[in-house]
PDB file of C-alpha atoms and ligand atoms in Angstrom:
ATOM      1  CA  MET A1079     114.267   9.341 -69.076  1.00 59.00           C
ATOM      2  CA  SER A1080     117.370  11.474 -68.916  1.00 61.00           C
ATOM      3  CA  ASN A1081     120.555  10.683 -67.034  1.00 89.00           C
ATOM      4  CA  VAL A1082     119.814   7.038 -66.420  1.00 96.00           C
ATOM      5  CA  GLU A1083     122.803   4.883 -65.519  1.00 96.00           C
ATOM      6  CA  ARG A1084     122.252   1.431 -67.039  1.00 96.00           C
ATOM      7  CA  ILE A1085     123.501  -1.389 -64.856  1.00 95.00           C
ATOM      8  CA  GLN A1086     124.065  -4.984 -65.909  1.00 96.00           C
ATOM      9  CA  THR A1087     123.162  -7.007 -62.845  1.00 96.00           C
ATOM     10  CA  HIS A1088     124.645 -10.273 -64.195  1.00 97.00           C
ATOM     11  CA  PRO A1089     128.368 -11.045 -64.560  1.00 97.00           C
ATOM     12  CA  ALA A1090     129.657 -10.763 -68.148  1.00 96.00           C
ATOM     13  CA  ASP A1091     130.054 -14.546 -68.537  1.00 96.00           C
ATOM     14  CA  LYS A1092     126.605 -15.442 -67.135  1.00 97.00           C
ATOM     15  CA  PRO A1093     123.072 -15.307 -68.579  1.00 97.00           C
ATOM     16  CA  ARG A1094     120.923 -12.301 -67.749  1.00 98.00           C
ATOM     17  CA  LEU A1095     118.274 -14.522 -66.144  1.00 98.00           C
ATOM     18  CA  PRO A1096     119.695 -16.479 -63.167  1.00 97.00           C
ATOM     19  CA  ASP A1097     119.162 -20.275 -63.243  1.00 96.00           C
ATOM     20  CA  GLY A1098     115.764 -21.266 -61.863  1.00 97.00           C
ATOM     21  CA  GLN A1099     114.157 -17.869 -62.512  1.00 98.00           C
ATOM     22  CA  TYR A1100     111.315 -16.820 -64.822  1.00 98.00           C
ATOM     23  CA  ASN A1101     110.933 -13.391 -66.330  1.00 97.00           C
ATOM     24  CA  THR A1102     107.790 -11.399 -65.547  1.00 97.00           C
ATOM     25  CA  THR A1103     106.459  -7.939 -66.310  1.00 96.00           C
ATOM     26  CA  LYS A1104     104.411  -7.961 -63.088  1.00 96.00           C
ATOM     27  CA  TRP A1105     105.738  -6.615 -59.809  1.00 97.00           C
ATOM     28  CA  PRO A1106     104.723  -9.016 -57.032  1.00 96.00           C
ATOM     29  CA  VAL A1107     104.616  -7.686 -53.463  1.00 97.00           C
ATOM     30  CA  LEU A1108     106.683  -9.701 -50.982  1.00 96.00           C
ATOM     31  CA  THR A1109     106.282  -8.493 -47.431  1.00 97.00           C
ATOM     32  CA  TYR A1110     106.575 -10.458 -44.221  1.00 97.00           C
ATOM     33  CA  GLY A1111     104.003  -9.041 -41.815  1.00 96.00           C
ATOM     34  CA  PRO A1112     101.997  -5.822 -41.944  1.00 97.00           C
ATOM     35  CA  THR A1113     102.759  -2.879 -44.247  1.00 98.00           C
ATOM     36  CA  PRO A1114     104.033   0.137 -42.269  1.00 98.00           C
ATOM     37  CA  GLN A1115     102.357   3.444 -43.160  1.00 98.00           C
ATOM     38  CA  VAL A1116     105.015   6.143 -42.994  1.00 98.00           C
ATOM     39  CA  SER A1117     104.558   9.616 -44.451  1.00 98.00           C
ATOM     40  CA  THR A1118     107.501  11.630 -45.733  1.00 98.00           C
ATOM     41  CA  GLU A1119     106.864  14.023 -42.796  1.00 98.00           C
ATOM     42  CA  GLN A1120     107.257  11.158 -40.328  1.00 98.00           C
ATOM     43  CA  TRP A1121     110.108   9.414 -42.135  1.00 98.00           C
ATOM     44  CA  HIS A1122     113.428   9.350 -40.332  1.00 98.00           C
ATOM     45  CA  MET A1123     116.509   7.308 -40.819  1.00 98.00           C
ATOM     46  CA  ARG A1124     119.368   6.705 -38.420  1.00 98.00           C
ATOM     47  CA  ILE A1125     122.933   5.773 -39.368  1.00 99.00           C
ATOM     48  CA  TRP A1126     124.918   4.519 -36.402  1.00 98.00           C
ATOM     49  CA  GLY A1127     127.433   1.988 -35.151  1.00 98.00           C
ATOM     50  CA  ALA A1128     131.031   1.831 -36.359  1.00 98.00           C
ATOM     51  CA  CYS A1129     131.290   5.435 -37.542  1.00 98.00           C
ATOM     52  CA  ALA A1130     132.712   8.780 -36.432  1.00 98.00           C
ATOM     53  CA  ASN A1131     129.543  10.789 -37.016  1.00 98.00           C
ATOM     54  CA  PRO A1132     126.287   8.977 -36.269  1.00 98.00           C
ATOM     55  CA  ILE A1133     123.410  10.925 -37.835  1.00 98.00           C
ATOM     56  CA  GLU A1134     119.678  11.073 -38.200  1.00 98.00           C
ATOM     57  CA  LEU A1135     118.239  12.072 -41.564  1.00 98.00           C
ATOM     58  CA  ASP A1136     114.775  13.412 -42.256  1.00 98.00           C
ATOM     59  CA  TRP A1137     113.130  13.651 -45.687  1.00 98.00           C
ATOM     60  CA  ALA A1138     114.669  17.052 -46.428  1.00 98.00           C
ATOM     61  CA  GLY A1139     118.076  15.713 -45.444  1.00 98.00           C
ATOM     62  CA  LEU A1140     117.650  12.806 -47.849  1.00 98.00           C
ATOM     63  CA  GLN A1141     116.554  15.113 -50.659  1.00 98.00           C
ATOM     64  CA  ALA A1142     119.626  17.271 -50.119  1.00 98.00           C
ATOM     65  CA  LEU A1143     121.748  14.411 -51.518  1.00 98.00           C
ATOM     66  CA  PRO A1144     122.313  13.970 -55.285  1.00 98.00           C
ATOM     67  CA  PHE A1145     119.270  12.289 -56.901  1.00 98.00           C
ATOM     68  CA  VAL A1146     120.263   9.569 -59.370  1.00 98.00           C
ATOM     69  CA  ARG A1147     118.487   7.163 -61.721  1.00 98.00           C
ATOM     70  CA  VAL A1148     119.672   3.601 -62.243  1.00 98.00           C
ATOM     71  CA  GLN A1149     118.172   1.115 -64.705  1.00 98.00           C
ATOM     72  CA  ALA A1150     118.566  -2.442 -63.446  1.00 98.00           C
ATOM     73  CA  ASP A1151     116.879  -5.849 -63.266  1.00 98.00           C
ATOM     74  CA  MET A1152     115.274  -7.136 -60.045  1.00 98.00           C
ATOM     75  CA  HIS A1153     115.577 -10.759 -58.965  1.00 98.00           C
ATOM     76  CA  CYS A1154     113.476 -12.350 -56.222  1.00 98.00           C
ATOM     77  CA  VAL A1155     114.498 -15.699 -54.730  1.00 97.00           C
ATOM     78  CA  THR A1156     110.855 -16.871 -55.029  1.00 96.00           C
ATOM     79  CA  THR A1157     111.789 -17.311 -58.761  1.00 97.00           C
ATOM     80  CA  TRP A1158     110.552 -14.134 -60.447  1.00 98.00           C
ATOM     81  CA  SER A1159     112.790 -11.616 -62.156  1.00 98.00           C
ATOM     82  CA  ARG A1160     111.767  -8.360 -63.741  1.00 98.00           C
ATOM     83  CA  TYR A1161     113.964  -6.523 -66.220  1.00 98.00           C
ATOM     84  CA  ASP A1162     114.756  -2.843 -66.547  1.00 98.00           C
ATOM     85  CA  PHE A1163     113.307  -1.099 -63.557  1.00 98.00           C
ATOM     86  CA  VAL A1164     114.305   2.549 -63.500  1.00 98.00           C
ATOM     87  CA  TRP A1165     115.057   3.250 -59.854  1.00 98.00           C
ATOM     88  CA  GLY A1166     115.228   6.840 -58.685  1.00 98.00           C
ATOM     89  CA  GLY A1167     116.875   7.695 -55.415  1.00 98.00           C
ATOM     90  CA  TYR A1168     120.050   8.295 -53.498  1.00 98.00           C
ATOM     91  CA  ARG A1169     123.250   6.285 -53.439  1.00 98.00           C
ATOM     92  CA  VAL A1170     123.694   4.307 -50.226  1.00 98.00           C
ATOM     93  CA  ARG A1171     127.351   5.346 -50.293  1.00 98.00           C
ATOM     94  CA  ASP A1172     126.383   9.026 -50.203  1.00 98.00           C
ATOM     95  CA  LEU A1173     124.278   8.404 -47.076  1.00 98.00           C
ATOM     96  CA  LEU A1174     127.013   6.357 -45.418  1.00 98.00           C
ATOM     97  CA  ALA A1175     129.642   9.014 -46.177  1.00 98.00           C
ATOM     98  CA  LEU A1176     127.687  11.468 -43.998  1.00 98.00           C
ATOM     99  CA  ALA A1177     128.278   9.164 -41.026  1.00 98.00           C
ATOM    100  CA  LYS A1178     132.001   8.640 -41.749  1.00 98.00           C
ATOM    101  CA  PRO A1179     132.311   4.848 -41.319  1.00 98.00           C
ATOM    102  CA  ASN A1180     135.314   3.634 -39.316  1.00 98.00           C
ATOM    103  CA  ALA A1181     138.143   1.807 -41.088  1.00 98.00           C
ATOM    104  CA  GLY A1182     137.020  -1.368 -39.294  1.00 98.00           C
ATOM    105  CA  CYS A1183     133.483  -1.276 -40.718  1.00 98.00           C
ATOM    106  CA  THR A1184     132.868  -4.396 -42.842  1.00 98.00           C
ATOM    107  CA  HIS A1185     129.081  -4.813 -43.035  1.00 98.00           C
ATOM    108  CA  VAL A1186     125.883  -2.817 -42.943  1.00 98.00           C
ATOM    109  CA  MET A1187     122.697  -4.019 -41.294  1.00 99.00           C
ATOM    110  CA  GLN A1188     119.736  -2.410 -43.018  1.00 99.00           C
ATOM    111  CA  HIS A1189     116.719  -1.795 -40.787  1.00 99.00           C
ATOM    112  CA  GLY A1190     113.139  -1.118 -41.862  1.00 98.00           C
ATOM    113  CA  TYR A1191     110.058   0.237 -40.097  1.00 98.00           C
ATOM    114  CA  GLY A1192     108.283  -2.807 -38.679  1.00 98.00           C
ATOM    115  CA  GLY A1193     111.527  -4.493 -37.634  1.00 98.00           C
ATOM    116  CA  TYR A1194     112.799  -6.059 -40.885  1.00 98.00           C
ATOM    117  CA  THR A1195     116.576  -6.418 -41.105  1.00 98.00           C
ATOM    118  CA  THR A1196     118.981  -7.617 -43.780  1.00 98.00           C
ATOM    119  CA  ASN A1197     122.787  -7.702 -43.683  1.00 98.00           C
ATOM    120  CA  THR A1198     125.034  -6.691 -46.551  1.00 98.00           C
ATOM    121  CA  ALA A1199     128.809  -6.538 -46.967  1.00 98.00           C
ATOM    122  CA  LEU A1200     129.963  -2.920 -46.972  1.00 98.00           C
ATOM    123  CA  ALA A1201     131.523  -3.412 -50.434  1.00 98.00           C
ATOM    124  CA  ASP A1202     128.166  -4.531 -51.859  1.00 98.00           C
ATOM    125  CA  VAL A1203     126.320  -1.405 -50.725  1.00 98.00           C
ATOM    126  CA  LEU A1204     129.165   0.950 -51.707  1.00 98.00           C
ATOM    127  CA  ASP A1205     128.528  -0.110 -55.323  1.00 98.00           C
ATOM    128  CA  SER A1206     127.181   2.843 -57.354  1.00 97.00           C
ATOM    129  CA  ASP A1207     123.916   0.985 -58.115  1.00 98.00           C
ATOM    130  CA  ALA A1208     122.977   0.389 -54.451  1.00 98.00           C
ATOM    131  CA  LEU A1209     120.283   2.962 -53.737  1.00 98.00           C
ATOM    132  CA  VAL A1210     117.821   4.255 -51.217  1.00 99.00           C
ATOM    133  CA  VAL A1211     114.959   4.326 -53.719  1.00 99.00           C
ATOM    134  CA  THR A1212     112.082   6.816 -53.626  1.00 98.00           C
ATOM    135  CA  GLU A1213     110.826   6.389 -57.226  1.00 98.00           C
ATOM    136  CA  ALA A1214     110.219   3.405 -59.495  1.00 98.00           C
ATOM    137  CA  ASP A1215     109.797   3.999 -63.231  1.00 98.00           C
ATOM    138  CA  GLY A1216     109.354   7.723 -62.620  1.00 97.00           C
ATOM    139  CA  GLU A1217     106.579   7.384 -60.011  1.00 98.00           C
ATOM    140  CA  PRO A1218     106.839   7.764 -56.236  1.00 98.00           C
ATOM    141  CA  LEU A1219     107.386   4.335 -54.698  1.00 98.00           C
ATOM    142  CA  ASP A1220     104.080   2.661 -53.699  1.00 98.00           C
ATOM    143  CA  VAL A1221     103.713   1.911 -50.002  1.00 98.00           C
ATOM    144  CA  GLU A1222     103.498  -1.863 -50.554  1.00 98.00           C
ATOM    145  CA  HIS A1223     106.855  -1.743 -52.347  1.00 98.00           C
ATOM    146  CA  GLY A1224     108.477   0.135 -49.469  1.00 98.00           C
ATOM    147  CA  GLY A1225     107.437   3.759 -49.982  1.00 98.00           C
ATOM    148  CA  PRO A1226     108.386   6.342 -49.135  1.00 98.00           C
ATOM    149  CA  ALA A1227     111.923   4.864 -49.243  1.00 99.00           C
ATOM    150  CA  ARG A1228     113.474   1.403 -49.609  1.00 99.00           C
ATOM    151  CA  VAL A1229     116.851  -0.043 -50.390  1.00 99.00           C
ATOM    152  CA  VAL A1230     117.646  -1.754 -53.700  1.00 98.00           C
ATOM    153  CA  VAL A1231     120.912  -3.659 -54.255  1.00 98.00           C
ATOM    154  CA  PRO A1232     120.358  -4.874 -57.841  1.00 98.00           C
ATOM    155  CA  LYS A1233     123.193  -7.436 -57.998  1.00 98.00           C
ATOM    156  CA  LEU A1234     121.825  -9.372 -54.995  1.00 98.00           C
ATOM    157  CA  TRP A1235     118.491 -11.097 -54.346  1.00 98.00           C
ATOM    158  CA  ALA A1236     115.744  -8.584 -53.644  1.00 98.00           C
ATOM    159  CA  TRP A1237     115.409  -9.516 -49.961  1.00 98.00           C
ATOM    160  CA  LYS A1238     118.803  -7.780 -49.542  1.00 98.00           C
ATOM    161  CA  GLY A1239     116.995  -4.424 -49.729  1.00 98.00           C
ATOM    162  CA  ALA A1240     114.921  -3.260 -46.752  1.00 99.00           C
ATOM    163  CA  LYS A1241     111.581  -1.686 -47.645  1.00 98.00           C
ATOM    164  CA  TRP A1242     110.503   1.289 -45.461  1.00 98.00           C
ATOM    165  CA  VAL A1243     114.159   1.717 -44.594  1.00 99.00           C
ATOM    166  CA  ASN A1244     114.829   3.586 -41.362  1.00 98.00           C
ATOM    167  CA  GLY A1245     118.360   2.640 -40.408  1.00 99.00           C
ATOM    168  CA  PHE A1246     121.835   1.616 -41.451  1.00 99.00           C
ATOM    169  CA  GLU A1247     123.801   0.009 -38.619  1.00 99.00           C
ATOM    170  CA  LEU A1248     127.516  -0.068 -39.360  1.00 98.00           C
ATOM    171  CA  LEU A1249     129.116  -3.311 -38.197  1.00 98.00           C
ATOM    172  CA  THR A1250     132.693  -4.429 -37.565  1.00 98.00           C
ATOM    173  CA  GLN A1251     131.655  -8.055 -37.932  1.00 98.00           C
ATOM    174  CA  ASP A1252     128.893  -9.681 -39.903  1.00 98.00           C
ATOM    175  CA  ARG A1253     125.550 -10.460 -38.276  1.00 98.00           C
ATOM    176  CA  ARG A1254     122.614 -12.179 -39.994  1.00 98.00           C
ATOM    177  CA  GLY A1255     119.387 -10.321 -40.699  1.00 98.00           C
ATOM    178  CA  PHE A1256     115.784 -11.573 -40.673  1.00 98.00           C
ATOM    179  CA  TRP A1257     115.736 -13.908 -43.679  1.00 98.00           C
ATOM    180  CA  GLU A1258     119.381 -14.835 -43.168  1.00 98.00           C
ATOM    181  CA  VAL A1259     118.530 -16.424 -39.790  1.00 98.00           C
ATOM    182  CA  ASN A1260     115.417 -17.986 -41.301  1.00 97.00           C
ATOM    183  CA  GLY A1261     117.029 -20.192 -43.940  1.00 97.00           C
ATOM    184  CA  TYR A1262     118.218 -17.785 -46.631  1.00 97.00           C
ATOM    185  CA  HIS A1263     121.781 -17.314 -47.810  1.00 97.00           C
ATOM    186  CA  ASN A1264     124.031 -14.864 -46.018  1.00 98.00           C
ATOM    187  CA  HIS A1265     125.315 -13.244 -49.219  1.00 97.00           C
ATOM    188  CA  GLY A1266     122.637 -13.892 -51.873  1.00 98.00           C
ATOM    189  CA  ASP A1267     124.348 -13.563 -55.250  1.00 98.00           C
ATOM    190  CA  PRO A1268     121.876 -14.926 -57.875  1.00 98.00           C
ATOM    191  CA  TRP A1269     124.819 -16.011 -60.075  1.00 97.00           C
ATOM    192  CA  GLY A1270     126.857 -17.563 -57.262  1.00 96.00           C
ATOM    193  CA  PRO A1271     127.150 -21.330 -56.657  1.00 94.00           C
ATOM    194  CA  GLY A1272     123.636 -22.810 -56.422  1.00 94.00           C
ATOM    195  CA  GLU A1273     122.391 -19.239 -56.909  1.00 97.00           C
ATOM    196  CA  GLU A1274     123.135 -18.627 -53.200  1.00 97.00           C
ATOM    197  CA  ARG A1275     119.486 -19.057 -52.283  1.00 97.00           C
ATOM    198  CA  TYR A1276     119.601 -20.929 -48.963  1.00 96.00           C
ATOM    199  CA  SER A1277     121.821 -20.888 -45.898  1.00 96.00           C
ATOM    200  CA  HIS A1278     122.546 -24.631 -46.202  1.00 96.00           C
ATOM    201  CA  GLN A1279     124.446 -23.817 -49.406  1.00 96.00           C
ATOM    202  CA  GLU A1280     126.985 -21.706 -47.541  1.00 95.00           C
ATOM    203  CA  GLN A1281     130.512 -23.081 -47.372  1.00 73.00           C
ATOM    204  CA  ALA A1282     132.636 -22.595 -44.271  1.00 51.00           C
ATOM    205  CA  LYS A1283     135.311 -20.957 -46.417  1.00 48.00           C
ATOM    206  CA  GLN A1284     133.004 -18.582 -48.255  1.00 50.00           C
ATOM    207  CA  THR A1285     133.335 -15.635 -45.904  1.00 52.00           C
ATOM    208  CA  ARG A1286     136.502 -13.813 -45.057  1.00 47.00           C
ATOM    209  CA  LYS A1287     136.878 -11.335 -42.214  1.00 48.00           C
ATOM    210  CA  ASP A1288     136.827  -8.323 -44.503  1.00 48.00           C
ATOM    211  CA  GLY A1289     134.084  -9.707 -46.750  1.00 49.00           C
ATOM    212  CA  ASN A1290     136.004  -8.617 -49.841  1.00 48.00           C
ATOM    213  CA  ASP A1291     135.992 -11.960 -51.567  1.00 49.00           C
ATOM    214  CA  LEU A1292     132.193 -11.828 -51.576  1.00 49.00           C
ATOM    215  CA  ARG A1293     132.148  -9.052 -54.102  1.00 48.00           C
ATOM    216  CA  ARG A1294     132.150  -9.860 -57.772  1.00 51.00           C
ATOM    217  CA  LYS A1295     134.384  -7.591 -59.770  1.00 47.00           C
ATOM    218  CA  ARG A1296     132.873  -6.335 -63.020  1.00 47.00           C
TER     219      ARG A1296
HETATM  220  N1  MTE B 425     110.837  -4.103 -44.559  1.00 58.25           N
HETATM  221  C1  MTE B 425     110.793  -5.166 -45.404  1.00 58.25           C
HETATM  222  N2  MTE B 425     111.620  -5.156 -46.471  1.00 58.25           N
HETATM  223  C2  MTE B 425     111.603  -6.200 -47.331  1.00 58.25           C
HETATM  224  C3  MTE B 425     110.749  -7.308 -47.130  1.00 58.25           C
HETATM  225  C4  MTE B 425     109.891  -7.287 -45.995  1.00 58.25           C
HETATM  226  O1  MTE B 425     109.117  -8.215 -45.735  1.00 58.25           O
HETATM  227  N3  MTE B 425     109.936  -6.180 -45.162  1.00 58.25           N
HETATM  228  N4  MTE B 425     110.764  -8.356 -48.011  1.00 58.25           N
HETATM  229  C5  MTE B 425     111.978  -8.526 -48.816  1.00 58.25           C
HETATM  230  C6  MTE B 425     111.807  -9.487 -49.877  1.00 58.25           C
HETATM  231  S1  MTE B 425     111.787 -11.131 -49.432  1.00 58.25           S
HETATM  232  C7  MTE B 425     111.763  -9.125 -51.196  1.00 58.25           C
HETATM  233  S2  MTE B 425     111.770 -10.279 -52.430  1.00 58.25           S
HETATM  234  C8  MTE B 425     111.631  -7.706 -51.592  1.00 58.25           C
HETATM  235  C9  MTE B 425     110.336  -7.557 -52.338  1.00 58.25           C
HETATM  236  O2  MTE B 425     110.127  -6.250 -52.773  1.00 58.25           O
HETATM  237  P1  MTE B 425     108.742  -5.927 -53.484  1.00 58.25           P
HETATM  238  O3  MTE B 425     107.628  -6.284 -52.512  1.00 58.25           O
HETATM  239  O4  MTE B 425     108.795  -4.492 -53.809  1.00 58.25           O
HETATM  240  O5  MTE B 425     108.667  -6.788 -54.717  1.00 58.25           O
HETATM  241  O6  MTE B 425     111.638  -6.833 -50.470  1.00 58.25           O
HETATM  242  C10 MTE B 425     112.469  -7.212 -49.401  1.00 58.25           C
HETATM  243  N5  MTE B 425     112.444  -6.161 -48.402  1.00 58.25           N
HETATM  244 MO1   MO B 426     111.920 -12.404 -51.459  1.00 58.25          MO
END
């Protein structure tokens, strides 16, 4: 496929496969609750909160943004990893720029149809590989994987991407999403200490007000 940006999800000094993971060529479906059925005609997404220009996007508005392809591995905390997905979609940072986040914005709560939420540090979703995905391996995203549009943040555990995404809420302080209040790690870096799987692994000193120390530099 042309114009594919290849991303290395793992830090340079760490193995490609996070500790405790196995590599699969299957693509398991992990959904809590029912699968929302949303057509591209019905699909809407709101970006609101700590920003100068809250907006609502429809499918045409999404498609007006630059379409990019990113090749990256996917890691699920339930111990499977799959290498070399080719994600097609739109950079989260291009969507957020439309809303003009305030200087005080530190985190983004992703919302999905059906009520799923997951929180991410702003720096993590401003990364060029964080996408609102509409295609996987050149095909439109299947509904069970979040079609018509889902978030993928390849350097974090897969729960850090809302399927059937319908909102980005810009936050001035961190707030835990669905899995984060139900026992999973607030940050979720598969190469962090203890692979950052569970909330009991969090250290009091691990978060800073601006969240910047959460981001691995590569
Ligand atoms: N809306 C929504 N998004 C979600 C989930 C969910 O239950 N609902 N599950 C998360 C979890 S736990 C994982 S591992 C990935 C799984 O994506 P997949 O089903 O495409 O493999 O989606 C994440 N996004
Ligand atoms: Mo998961």
